[in-house]
PDB file of C-alpha atoms in Angstrom:
ATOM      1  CA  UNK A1474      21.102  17.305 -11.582  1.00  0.00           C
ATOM      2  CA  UNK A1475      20.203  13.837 -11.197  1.00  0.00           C
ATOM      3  CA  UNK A1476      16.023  13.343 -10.179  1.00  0.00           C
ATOM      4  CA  UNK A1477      16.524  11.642  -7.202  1.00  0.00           C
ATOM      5  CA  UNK A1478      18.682  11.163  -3.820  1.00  0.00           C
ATOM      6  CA  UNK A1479      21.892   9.328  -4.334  1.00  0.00           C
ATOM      7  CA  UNK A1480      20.869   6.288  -2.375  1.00  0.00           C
ATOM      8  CA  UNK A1481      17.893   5.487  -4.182  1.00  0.00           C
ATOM      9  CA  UNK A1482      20.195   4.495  -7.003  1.00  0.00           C
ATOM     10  CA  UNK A1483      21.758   2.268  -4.680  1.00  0.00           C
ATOM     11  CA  UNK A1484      20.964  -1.841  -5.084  1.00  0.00           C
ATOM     12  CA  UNK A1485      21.588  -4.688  -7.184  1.00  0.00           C
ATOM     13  CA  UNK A1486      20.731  -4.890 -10.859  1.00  0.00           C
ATOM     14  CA  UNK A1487      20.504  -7.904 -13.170  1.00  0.00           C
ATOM     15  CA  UNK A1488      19.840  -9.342 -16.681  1.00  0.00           C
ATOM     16  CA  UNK A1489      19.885 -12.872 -16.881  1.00  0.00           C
ATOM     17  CA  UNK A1490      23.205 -12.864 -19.429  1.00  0.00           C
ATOM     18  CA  UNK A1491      25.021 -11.030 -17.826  1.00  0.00           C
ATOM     19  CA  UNK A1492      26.731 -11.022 -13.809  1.00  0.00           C
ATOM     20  CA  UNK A1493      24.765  -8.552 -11.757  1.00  0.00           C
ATOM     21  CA  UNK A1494      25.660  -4.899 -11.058  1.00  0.00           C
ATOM     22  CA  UNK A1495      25.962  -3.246  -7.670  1.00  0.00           C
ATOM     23  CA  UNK A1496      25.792   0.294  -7.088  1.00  0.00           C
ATOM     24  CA  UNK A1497      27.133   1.328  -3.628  1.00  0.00           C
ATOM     25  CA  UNK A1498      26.937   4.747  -1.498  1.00  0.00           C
ATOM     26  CA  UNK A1499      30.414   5.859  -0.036  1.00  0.00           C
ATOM     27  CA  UNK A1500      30.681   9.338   1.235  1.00  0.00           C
ATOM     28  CA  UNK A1501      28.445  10.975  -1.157  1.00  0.00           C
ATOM     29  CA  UNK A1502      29.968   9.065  -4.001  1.00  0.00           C
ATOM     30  CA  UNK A1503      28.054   6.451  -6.006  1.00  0.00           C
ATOM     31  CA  UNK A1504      30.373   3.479  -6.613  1.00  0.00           C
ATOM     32  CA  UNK A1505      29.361   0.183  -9.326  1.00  0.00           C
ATOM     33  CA  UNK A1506      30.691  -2.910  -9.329  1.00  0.00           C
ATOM     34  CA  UNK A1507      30.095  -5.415 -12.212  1.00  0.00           C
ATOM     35  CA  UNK A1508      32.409  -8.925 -12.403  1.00  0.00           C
ATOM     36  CA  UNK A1509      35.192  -6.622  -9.847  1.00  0.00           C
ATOM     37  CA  UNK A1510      35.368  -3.954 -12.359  1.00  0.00           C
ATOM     38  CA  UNK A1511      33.898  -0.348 -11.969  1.00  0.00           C
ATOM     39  CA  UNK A1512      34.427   2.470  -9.679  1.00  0.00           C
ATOM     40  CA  UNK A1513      32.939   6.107  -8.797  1.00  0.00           C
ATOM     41  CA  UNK A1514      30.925   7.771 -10.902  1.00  0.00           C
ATOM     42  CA  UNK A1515      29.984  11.105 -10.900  1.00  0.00           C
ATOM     43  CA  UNK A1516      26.946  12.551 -12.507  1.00  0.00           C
ATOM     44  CA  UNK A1517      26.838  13.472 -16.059  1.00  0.00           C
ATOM     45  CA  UNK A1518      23.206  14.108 -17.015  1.00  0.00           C
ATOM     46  CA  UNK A1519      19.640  13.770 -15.774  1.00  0.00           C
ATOM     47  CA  UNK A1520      19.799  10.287 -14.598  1.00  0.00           C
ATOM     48  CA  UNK A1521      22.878   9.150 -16.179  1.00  0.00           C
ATOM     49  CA  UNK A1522      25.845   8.447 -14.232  1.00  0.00           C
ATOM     50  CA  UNK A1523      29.566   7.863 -15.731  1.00  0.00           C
ATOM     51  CA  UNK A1524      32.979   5.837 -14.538  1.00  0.00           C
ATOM     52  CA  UNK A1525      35.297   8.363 -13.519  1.00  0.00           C
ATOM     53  CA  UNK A1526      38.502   6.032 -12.818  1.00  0.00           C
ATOM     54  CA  UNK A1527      41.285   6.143 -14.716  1.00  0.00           C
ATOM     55  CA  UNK A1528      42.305   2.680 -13.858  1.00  0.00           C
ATOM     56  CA  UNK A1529      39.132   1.111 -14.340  1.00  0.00           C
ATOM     57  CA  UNK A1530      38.687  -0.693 -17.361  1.00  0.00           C
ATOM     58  CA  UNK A1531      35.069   0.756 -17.325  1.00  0.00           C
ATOM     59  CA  UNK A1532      36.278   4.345 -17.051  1.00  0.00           C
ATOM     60  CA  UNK A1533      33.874   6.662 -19.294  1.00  0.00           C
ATOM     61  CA  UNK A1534      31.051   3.724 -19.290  1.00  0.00           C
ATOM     62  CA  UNK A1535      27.725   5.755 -18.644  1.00  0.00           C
ATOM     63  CA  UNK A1536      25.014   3.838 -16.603  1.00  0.00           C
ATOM     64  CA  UNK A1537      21.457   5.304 -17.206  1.00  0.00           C
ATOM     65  CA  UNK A1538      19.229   4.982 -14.706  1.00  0.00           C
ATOM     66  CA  UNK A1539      15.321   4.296 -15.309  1.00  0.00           C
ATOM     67  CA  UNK A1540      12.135   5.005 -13.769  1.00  0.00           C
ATOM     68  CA  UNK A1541       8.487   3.061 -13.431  1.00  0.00           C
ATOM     69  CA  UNK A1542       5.082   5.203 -13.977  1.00  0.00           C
ATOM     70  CA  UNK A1543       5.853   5.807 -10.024  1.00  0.00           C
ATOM     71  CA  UNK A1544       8.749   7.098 -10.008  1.00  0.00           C
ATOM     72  CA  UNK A1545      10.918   4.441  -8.460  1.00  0.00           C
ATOM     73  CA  UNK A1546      14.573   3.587  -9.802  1.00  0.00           C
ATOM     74  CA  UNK A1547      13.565  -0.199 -11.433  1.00  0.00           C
ATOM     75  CA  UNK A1548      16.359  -0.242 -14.248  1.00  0.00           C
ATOM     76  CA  UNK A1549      19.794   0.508 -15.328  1.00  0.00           C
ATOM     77  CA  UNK A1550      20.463   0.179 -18.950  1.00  0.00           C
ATOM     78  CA  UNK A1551      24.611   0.191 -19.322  1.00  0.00           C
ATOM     79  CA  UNK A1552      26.816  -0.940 -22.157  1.00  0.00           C
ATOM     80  CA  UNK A1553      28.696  -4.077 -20.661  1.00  0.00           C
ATOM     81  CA  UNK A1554      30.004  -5.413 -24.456  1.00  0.00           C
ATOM     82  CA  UNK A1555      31.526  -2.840 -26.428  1.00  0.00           C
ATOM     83  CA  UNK A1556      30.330  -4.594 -29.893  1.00  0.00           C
ATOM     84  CA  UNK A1557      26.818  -5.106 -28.707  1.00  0.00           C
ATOM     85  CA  UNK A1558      24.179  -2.536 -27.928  1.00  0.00           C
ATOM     86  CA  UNK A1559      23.778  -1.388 -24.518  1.00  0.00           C
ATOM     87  CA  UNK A1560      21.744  -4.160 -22.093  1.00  0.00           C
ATOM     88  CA  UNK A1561      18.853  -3.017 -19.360  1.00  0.00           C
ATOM     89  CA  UNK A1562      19.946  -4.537 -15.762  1.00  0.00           C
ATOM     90  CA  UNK A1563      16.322  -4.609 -13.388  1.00  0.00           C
ATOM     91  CA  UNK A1564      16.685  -3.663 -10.240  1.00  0.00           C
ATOM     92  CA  UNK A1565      16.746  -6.865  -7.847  1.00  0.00           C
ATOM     93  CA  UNK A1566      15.055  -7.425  -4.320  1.00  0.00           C
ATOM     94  CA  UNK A1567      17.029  -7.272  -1.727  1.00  0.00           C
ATOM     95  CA  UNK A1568      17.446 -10.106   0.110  1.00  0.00           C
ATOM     96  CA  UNK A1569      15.342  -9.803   3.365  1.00  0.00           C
ATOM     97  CA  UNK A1570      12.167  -9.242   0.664  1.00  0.00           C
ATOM     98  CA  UNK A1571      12.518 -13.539   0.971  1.00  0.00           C
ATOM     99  CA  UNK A1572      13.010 -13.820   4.186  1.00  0.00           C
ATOM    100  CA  UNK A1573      10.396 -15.256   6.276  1.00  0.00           C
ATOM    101  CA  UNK A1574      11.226 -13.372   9.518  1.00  0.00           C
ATOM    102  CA  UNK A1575      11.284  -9.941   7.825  1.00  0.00           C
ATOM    103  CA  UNK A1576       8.262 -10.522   5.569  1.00  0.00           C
ATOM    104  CA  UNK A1577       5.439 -11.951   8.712  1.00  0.00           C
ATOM    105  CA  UNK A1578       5.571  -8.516   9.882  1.00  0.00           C
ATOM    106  CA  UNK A1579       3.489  -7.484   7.109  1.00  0.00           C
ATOM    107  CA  UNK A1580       1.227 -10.309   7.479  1.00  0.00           C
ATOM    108  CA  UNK A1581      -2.635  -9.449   9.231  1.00  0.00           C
ATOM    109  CA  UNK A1582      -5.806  -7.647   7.849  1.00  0.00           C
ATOM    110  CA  UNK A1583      -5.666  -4.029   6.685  1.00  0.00           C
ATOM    111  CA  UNK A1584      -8.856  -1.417   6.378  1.00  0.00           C
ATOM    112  CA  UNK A1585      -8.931   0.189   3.631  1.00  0.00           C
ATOM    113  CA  UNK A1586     -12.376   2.433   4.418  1.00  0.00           C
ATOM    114  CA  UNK A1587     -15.289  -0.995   4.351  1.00  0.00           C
ATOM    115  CA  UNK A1588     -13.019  -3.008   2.141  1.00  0.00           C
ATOM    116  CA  UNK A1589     -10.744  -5.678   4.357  1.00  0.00           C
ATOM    117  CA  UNK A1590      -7.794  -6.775   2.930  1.00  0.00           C
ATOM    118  CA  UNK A1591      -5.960  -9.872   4.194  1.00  0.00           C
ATOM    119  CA  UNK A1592      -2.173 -10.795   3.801  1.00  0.00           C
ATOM    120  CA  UNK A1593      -0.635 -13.526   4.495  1.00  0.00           C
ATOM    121  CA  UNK A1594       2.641 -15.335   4.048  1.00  0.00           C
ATOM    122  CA  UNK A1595       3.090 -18.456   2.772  1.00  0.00           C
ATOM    123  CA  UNK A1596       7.061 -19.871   2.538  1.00  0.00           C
ATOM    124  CA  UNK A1597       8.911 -16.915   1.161  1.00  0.00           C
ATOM    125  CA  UNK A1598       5.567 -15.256  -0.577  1.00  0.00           C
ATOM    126  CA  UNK A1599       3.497 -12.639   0.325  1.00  0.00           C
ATOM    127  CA  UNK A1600      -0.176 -12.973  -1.072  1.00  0.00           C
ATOM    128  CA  UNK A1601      -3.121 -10.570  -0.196  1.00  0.00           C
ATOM    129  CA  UNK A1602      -7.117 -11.402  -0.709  1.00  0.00           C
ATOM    130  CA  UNK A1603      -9.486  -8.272  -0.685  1.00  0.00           C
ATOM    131  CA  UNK A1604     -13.096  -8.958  -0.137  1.00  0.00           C
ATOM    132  CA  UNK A1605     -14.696 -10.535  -2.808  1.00  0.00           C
ATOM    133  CA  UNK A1606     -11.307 -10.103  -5.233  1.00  0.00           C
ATOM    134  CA  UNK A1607      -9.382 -13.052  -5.832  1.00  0.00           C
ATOM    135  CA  UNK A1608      -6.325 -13.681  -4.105  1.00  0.00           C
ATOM    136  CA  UNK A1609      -3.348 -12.007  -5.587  1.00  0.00           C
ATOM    137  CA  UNK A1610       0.663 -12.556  -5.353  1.00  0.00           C
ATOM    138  CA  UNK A1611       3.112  -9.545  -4.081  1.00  0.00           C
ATOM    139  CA  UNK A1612       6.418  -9.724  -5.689  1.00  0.00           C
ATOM    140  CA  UNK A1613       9.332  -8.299  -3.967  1.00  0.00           C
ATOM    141  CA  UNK A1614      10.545  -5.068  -5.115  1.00  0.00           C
ATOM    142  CA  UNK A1615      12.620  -2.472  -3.228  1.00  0.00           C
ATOM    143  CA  UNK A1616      12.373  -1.209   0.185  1.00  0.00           C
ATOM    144  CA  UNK A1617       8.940  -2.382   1.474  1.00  0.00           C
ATOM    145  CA  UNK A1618       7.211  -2.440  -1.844  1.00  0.00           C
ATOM    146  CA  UNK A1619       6.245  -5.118  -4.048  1.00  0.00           C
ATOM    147  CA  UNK A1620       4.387  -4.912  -7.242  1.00  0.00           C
ATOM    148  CA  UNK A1621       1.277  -7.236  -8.104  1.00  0.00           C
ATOM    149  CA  UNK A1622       2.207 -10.068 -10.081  1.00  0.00           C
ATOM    150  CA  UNK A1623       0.064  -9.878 -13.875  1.00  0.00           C
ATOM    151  CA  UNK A1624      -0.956  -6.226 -12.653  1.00  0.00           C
ATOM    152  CA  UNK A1625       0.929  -3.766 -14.342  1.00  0.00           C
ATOM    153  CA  UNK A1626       0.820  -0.466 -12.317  1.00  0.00           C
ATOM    154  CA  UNK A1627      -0.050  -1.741  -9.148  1.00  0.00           C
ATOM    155  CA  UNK A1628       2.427  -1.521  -6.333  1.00  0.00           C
ATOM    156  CA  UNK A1629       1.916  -2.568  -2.441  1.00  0.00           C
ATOM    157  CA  UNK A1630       3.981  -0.487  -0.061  1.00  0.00           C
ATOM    158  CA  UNK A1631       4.194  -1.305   3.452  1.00  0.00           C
ATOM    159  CA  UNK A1632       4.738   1.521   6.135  1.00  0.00           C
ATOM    160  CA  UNK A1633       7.104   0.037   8.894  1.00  0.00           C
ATOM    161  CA  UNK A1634       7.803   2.202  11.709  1.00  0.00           C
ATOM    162  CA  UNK A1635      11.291   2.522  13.344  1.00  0.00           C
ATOM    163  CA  UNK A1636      10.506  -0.166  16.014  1.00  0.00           C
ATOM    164  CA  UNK A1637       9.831  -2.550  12.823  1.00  0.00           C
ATOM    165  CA  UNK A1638       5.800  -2.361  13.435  1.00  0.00           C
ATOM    166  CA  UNK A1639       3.476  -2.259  10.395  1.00  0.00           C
ATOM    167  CA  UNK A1640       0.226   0.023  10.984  1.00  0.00           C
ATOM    168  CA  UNK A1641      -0.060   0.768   7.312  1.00  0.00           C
ATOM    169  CA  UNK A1642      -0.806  -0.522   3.762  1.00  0.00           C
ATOM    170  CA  UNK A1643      -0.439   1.392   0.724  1.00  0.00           C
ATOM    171  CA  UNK A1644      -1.807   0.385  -2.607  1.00  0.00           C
ATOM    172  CA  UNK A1645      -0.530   2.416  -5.502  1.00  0.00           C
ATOM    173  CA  UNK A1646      -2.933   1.976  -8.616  1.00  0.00           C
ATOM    174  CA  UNK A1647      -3.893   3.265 -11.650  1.00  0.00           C
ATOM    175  CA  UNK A1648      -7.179   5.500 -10.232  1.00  0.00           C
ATOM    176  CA  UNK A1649      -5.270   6.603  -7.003  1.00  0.00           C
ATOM    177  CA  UNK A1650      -3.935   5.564  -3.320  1.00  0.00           C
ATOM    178  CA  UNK A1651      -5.044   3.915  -0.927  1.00  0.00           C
ATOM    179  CA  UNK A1652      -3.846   3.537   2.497  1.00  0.00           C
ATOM    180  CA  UNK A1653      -4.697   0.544   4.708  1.00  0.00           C
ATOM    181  CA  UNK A1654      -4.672   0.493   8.688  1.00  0.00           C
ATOM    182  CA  UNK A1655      -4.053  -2.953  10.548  1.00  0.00           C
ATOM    183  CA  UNK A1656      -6.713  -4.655  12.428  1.00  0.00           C
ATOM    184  CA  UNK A1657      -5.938  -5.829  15.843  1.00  0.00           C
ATOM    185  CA  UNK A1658      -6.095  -9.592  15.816  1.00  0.00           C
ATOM    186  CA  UNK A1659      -9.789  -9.417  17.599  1.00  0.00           C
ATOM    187  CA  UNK A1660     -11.427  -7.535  15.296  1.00  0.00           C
TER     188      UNK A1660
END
């Protein structure tokens, strides 16, 4: 069985030769779409899924899904070109991760036990300072996370509550987690 819920195979994936695939949720059925071709696929092994549409011209294409160090779905690697070798598709942000109303929720100071962490938006990009660090970029990933730009295996994730509020930080690194609670403006 496949090693994760159907919808967190869900998003858009690209490579920059190729038009982007979309994989869709529909009743319990994942669904691709790449340049209006595709259809459902059902699941053929571990993390590989496979066109099951007779009238598709990508029936029996497999799409194998890949994992980061965290777990996270960050890849599809699919054969688009028959005569070439199959091409890896990244997983793309959605849009709202560049939205400037979405992402100054996030913005304010975090406590991560004595260490303060500030973040702050600036246009459509999130950047956080900790104490005595130097300041680095968040790049949008999936969800509420974003990785650290020229920091391999470090990941921001940002709690949000149902009413949209953000109380927490999470930094995912190499040595552990750590969560961050928001400061009140005053202190």
């Amino acid at each position: 069985s496949p090693s994760h819920e159907l919808a967190d195979y869900v998003g858009a994936f690209g490579n920059p030769g190729y038009s982007d695939i979309t994989v869709v949720l529909e009743d319990d059925v994942l669904h691709v779409d790449y340049n209006g071709l595709g259809g459902p696929m059902t699941h053929w092994h571990y993390d590989t899924f496979v066109v099951e549409d007779e009238n598709s011209q990508m029936n029996g294409t497999r799409f194998q899904f890949r994992m980061d160090s965290l777990g996270a779905i960050t890849e599809v690697l699919v054969t688009v070109e028959p005569t070439l070798s199959a091409r890896v598709f990244s997983r793309l942000p959605e849009d709202r991760l560049s939205d400037p109303e979405f992402l100054e929720r996030f913005a304010g100071t975090y406590a991560i036990d004595t260490q303060r962490v500030v973040i702050e938006l600036r246009g459509t990009t999130l950047f956080g300072t900790v104490t005595g660090q130097p300041t680095f970029e968040l790049v949008p990933s999936s969800g509420t996370s974003f990785t650290i730009k020229g920091a391999e295996g470090f990941t921001v994730e940002f709690l949000m509550e149902e009413d949209g509020t953000v109380p927490t930080v999470r930094f995912h690194q190499p040595n552990g987690v750590f969560d961050g609670e928001r400061q009140s403006e005053d202190g």
